[in-house]
mmCIF file of C-alpha atoms in Angstrom:
data_model
loop_
_atom_site.group_PDB
_atom_site.id
_atom_site.type_symbol
_atom_site.label_atom_id
_atom_site.label_comp_id
_atom_site.label_asym_id
_atom_site.label_seq_id
_atom_site.Cartn_x
_atom_site.Cartn_y
_atom_site.Cartn_z
ATOM 1 C CA PRO A 1 8.874 5.056 20.212
ATOM 2 C CA GLY A 2 10.440 2.512 17.891
ATOM 3 C CA PHE A 3 7.578 -0.013 17.996
ATOM 4 C CA ALA A 4 6.210 -1.874 14.968
ATOM 5 C CA ASN A 5 2.776 -0.945 13.634
ATOM 6 C CA THR A 6 0.435 -2.297 11.020
ATOM 7 C CA LEU A 7 -1.157 0.550 9.073
ATOM 8 C CA THR A 8 -4.456 0.043 7.291
ATOM 9 C CA VAL A 9 -5.465 2.426 4.523
ATOM 10 C CA ARG A 10 -9.063 2.155 3.291
ATOM 11 C CA LEU A 11 -9.791 3.216 -0.296
ATOM 12 C CA GLN A 12 -12.987 3.196 -2.330
ATOM 13 C CA PRO A 13 -12.324 4.309 -5.905
ATOM 14 C CA SER A 14 -15.013 6.136 -7.839
ATOM 15 C CA ILE A 15 -13.699 4.868 -11.196
ATOM 16 C CA ASN A 16 -11.982 1.695 -12.358
ATOM 17 C CA LEU A 17 -8.190 1.820 -12.518
ATOM 18 C CA TYR A 18 -6.485 -0.644 -14.851
ATOM 19 C CA GLY A 19 -3.077 -2.233 -14.503
ATOM 20 C CA SER A 20 -2.879 -2.520 -18.285
ATOM 21 C CA ALA A 21 -2.899 1.312 -18.380
ATOM 22 C CA GLY A 22 0.001 1.524 -15.907
ATOM 23 C CA SER A 23 -2.225 2.918 -13.143
ATOM 24 C CA ALA A 24 -0.631 3.609 -9.777
ATOM 25 C CA ILE A 25 -1.659 5.002 -6.403
ATOM 26 C CA THR A 26 0.713 6.983 -4.182
ATOM 27 C CA ILE A 27 0.166 7.433 -0.460
ATOM 28 C CA ARG A 28 2.112 10.592 0.342
ATOM 29 C CA SER A 29 3.932 12.192 3.258
ATOM 30 C CA MET A 30 3.843 9.515 5.936
ATOM 31 C CA SER A 31 6.189 11.598 8.055
ATOM 32 C CA GLY A 32 7.759 9.727 10.928
ATOM 33 C CA ALA A 33 7.112 6.291 9.431
ATOM 34 C CA VAL A 34 10.210 4.107 9.320
ATOM 35 C CA VAL A 35 10.339 1.335 6.707
ATOM 36 C CA ALA A 36 13.206 -1.158 6.628
ATOM 37 C CA ASP A 37 13.137 -2.052 2.932
ATOM 38 C CA ARG A 38 12.371 -0.270 -0.329
ATOM 39 C CA GLU A 39 9.907 -3.031 -1.266
ATOM 40 C CA VAL A 40 6.865 -3.042 1.035
ATOM 41 C CA GLN A 41 4.613 -6.101 1.077
ATOM 42 C CA LEU A 42 0.892 -5.527 1.511
ATOM 43 C CA THR A 43 -2.115 -7.530 2.521
ATOM 44 C CA VAL A 44 -5.065 -6.433 0.400
ATOM 45 C CA LEU A 45 -8.697 -6.981 1.323
ATOM 46 C CA LYS A 46 -11.497 -6.311 -1.136
ATOM 47 C CA ASN A 47 -14.946 -5.909 0.416
ATOM 48 C CA GLY A 48 -13.637 -7.594 3.571
ATOM 49 C CA GLU A 49 -12.070 -10.632 1.847
ATOM 50 C CA ILE A 50 -8.301 -11.148 1.525
ATOM 51 C CA LEU A 51 -7.278 -11.207 -2.137
ATOM 52 C CA GLN A 52 -5.515 -14.443 -3.033
ATOM 53 C CA GLY A 53 -3.370 -13.041 -5.833
ATOM 54 C CA PRO A 54 -1.436 -9.777 -6.028
ATOM 55 C CA LEU A 55 -3.194 -6.531 -6.931
ATOM 56 C CA PHE A 56 -0.059 -4.330 -6.845
ATOM 57 C CA CYS A 57 3.140 -5.569 -8.513
ATOM 58 C CA LEU A 58 6.771 -4.768 -9.059
ATOM 59 C CA ALA A 59 8.630 -5.867 -12.161
ATOM 60 C CA GLY A 60 10.008 -9.308 -11.435
ATOM 61 C CA ASN A 61 7.880 -9.797 -8.281
ATOM 62 C CA GLU A 62 4.325 -10.679 -9.154
ATOM 63 C CA THR A 63 3.609 -13.230 -6.427
ATOM 64 C CA VAL A 64 2.519 -10.909 -3.582
ATOM 65 C CA SER A 65 1.141 -7.365 -3.500
ATOM 66 C CA THR A 66 4.137 -5.061 -3.155
ATOM 67 C CA GLY A 67 4.733 -1.312 -3.278
ATOM 68 C CA ILE A 68 7.814 0.900 -3.483
ATOM 69 C CA TRP A 69 8.809 3.082 -0.522
ATOM 70 C CA ASN A 70 10.480 6.412 -1.268
ATOM 71 C CA PHE A 71 12.785 7.024 1.717
ATOM 72 C CA ALA A 72 13.301 10.725 0.958
ATOM 73 C CA LEU A 73 9.631 11.653 0.526
ATOM 74 C CA ARG A 74 8.147 8.960 2.813
ATOM 75 C CA ASP A 75 5.724 7.967 0.068
ATOM 76 C CA LEU A 76 4.433 4.516 -0.841
ATOM 77 C CA THR A 77 3.670 3.950 -4.532
ATOM 78 C CA LEU A 78 1.463 1.039 -5.534
ATOM 79 C CA THR A 79 1.414 0.059 -9.213
ATOM 80 C CA LEU A 80 -1.410 -2.186 -10.361
ATOM 81 C CA CYS A 81 -0.407 -5.554 -11.813
ATOM 82 C CA ALA A 82 -0.778 -5.747 -15.600
ATOM 83 C CA GLY A 83 -3.997 -7.789 -15.525
ATOM 84 C CA SER A 84 -5.536 -6.213 -12.436
ATOM 85 C CA VAL A 85 -8.471 -3.848 -12.021
ATOM 86 C CA PHE A 86 -8.940 -1.619 -8.976
ATOM 87 C CA GLU A 87 -12.721 -1.691 -9.186
ATOM 88 C CA ALA A 88 -14.983 1.310 -8.676
ATOM 89 C CA VAL A 89 -17.182 1.312 -5.562
ATOM 90 C CA SER A 90 -15.365 -1.701 -4.095
ATOM 91 C CA LEU A 91 -13.917 -1.161 -0.628
ATOM 92 C CA TYR A 92 -10.189 -1.936 -0.345
ATOM 93 C CA ASP A 93 -8.163 -2.227 2.853
ATOM 94 C CA LEU A 94 -4.398 -2.060 2.291
ATOM 95 C CA ARG A 95 -2.306 -3.251 5.251
ATOM 96 C CA PHE A 96 1.448 -2.839 5.621
ATOM 97 C CA HIS A 97 4.052 -2.594 8.365
ATOM 98 C CA VAL A 98 6.002 0.455 9.527
ATOM 99 C CA THR A 99 7.963 1.272 12.655
ATOM 100 C CA ASN A 100 7.453 4.331 14.820
ATOM 101 C CA PRO A 101 10.418 6.707 14.908
ATOM 102 C CA SER A 102 12.783 6.246 17.845
ATOM 103 C CA ILE A 103 12.193 9.867 18.915
ATOM 104 C CA PRO A 104 8.683 10.707 20.166
ATOM 105 C CA GLN A 105 6.586 12.988 17.947
ATOM 106 C CA SER A 106 4.419 15.803 19.194
ATOM 107 C CA SER A 107 0.696 15.474 18.523
#
């Protein structure tokens, strides 16, 4: 309990999603996950290669891929950067850090 973890979420969209359209992805109900900050930095791999620029942006922070953590719902929302495309049939690995809860969970 209470140890840091790196979570990897693998996504393969069936259609293109465009940042210019305000597209966003929400990963819901990560119960038990503890996140220290509202802004969550991500490492994004596309087809096994680390992306050099951000794919997911926050207003005012467009230098690294970042999502917004909702503390109440334990959701992570990722909004595509204005000029980005989340390309169909590409394989994306999204990595971010969470901490296990201090109280053990049942399986």
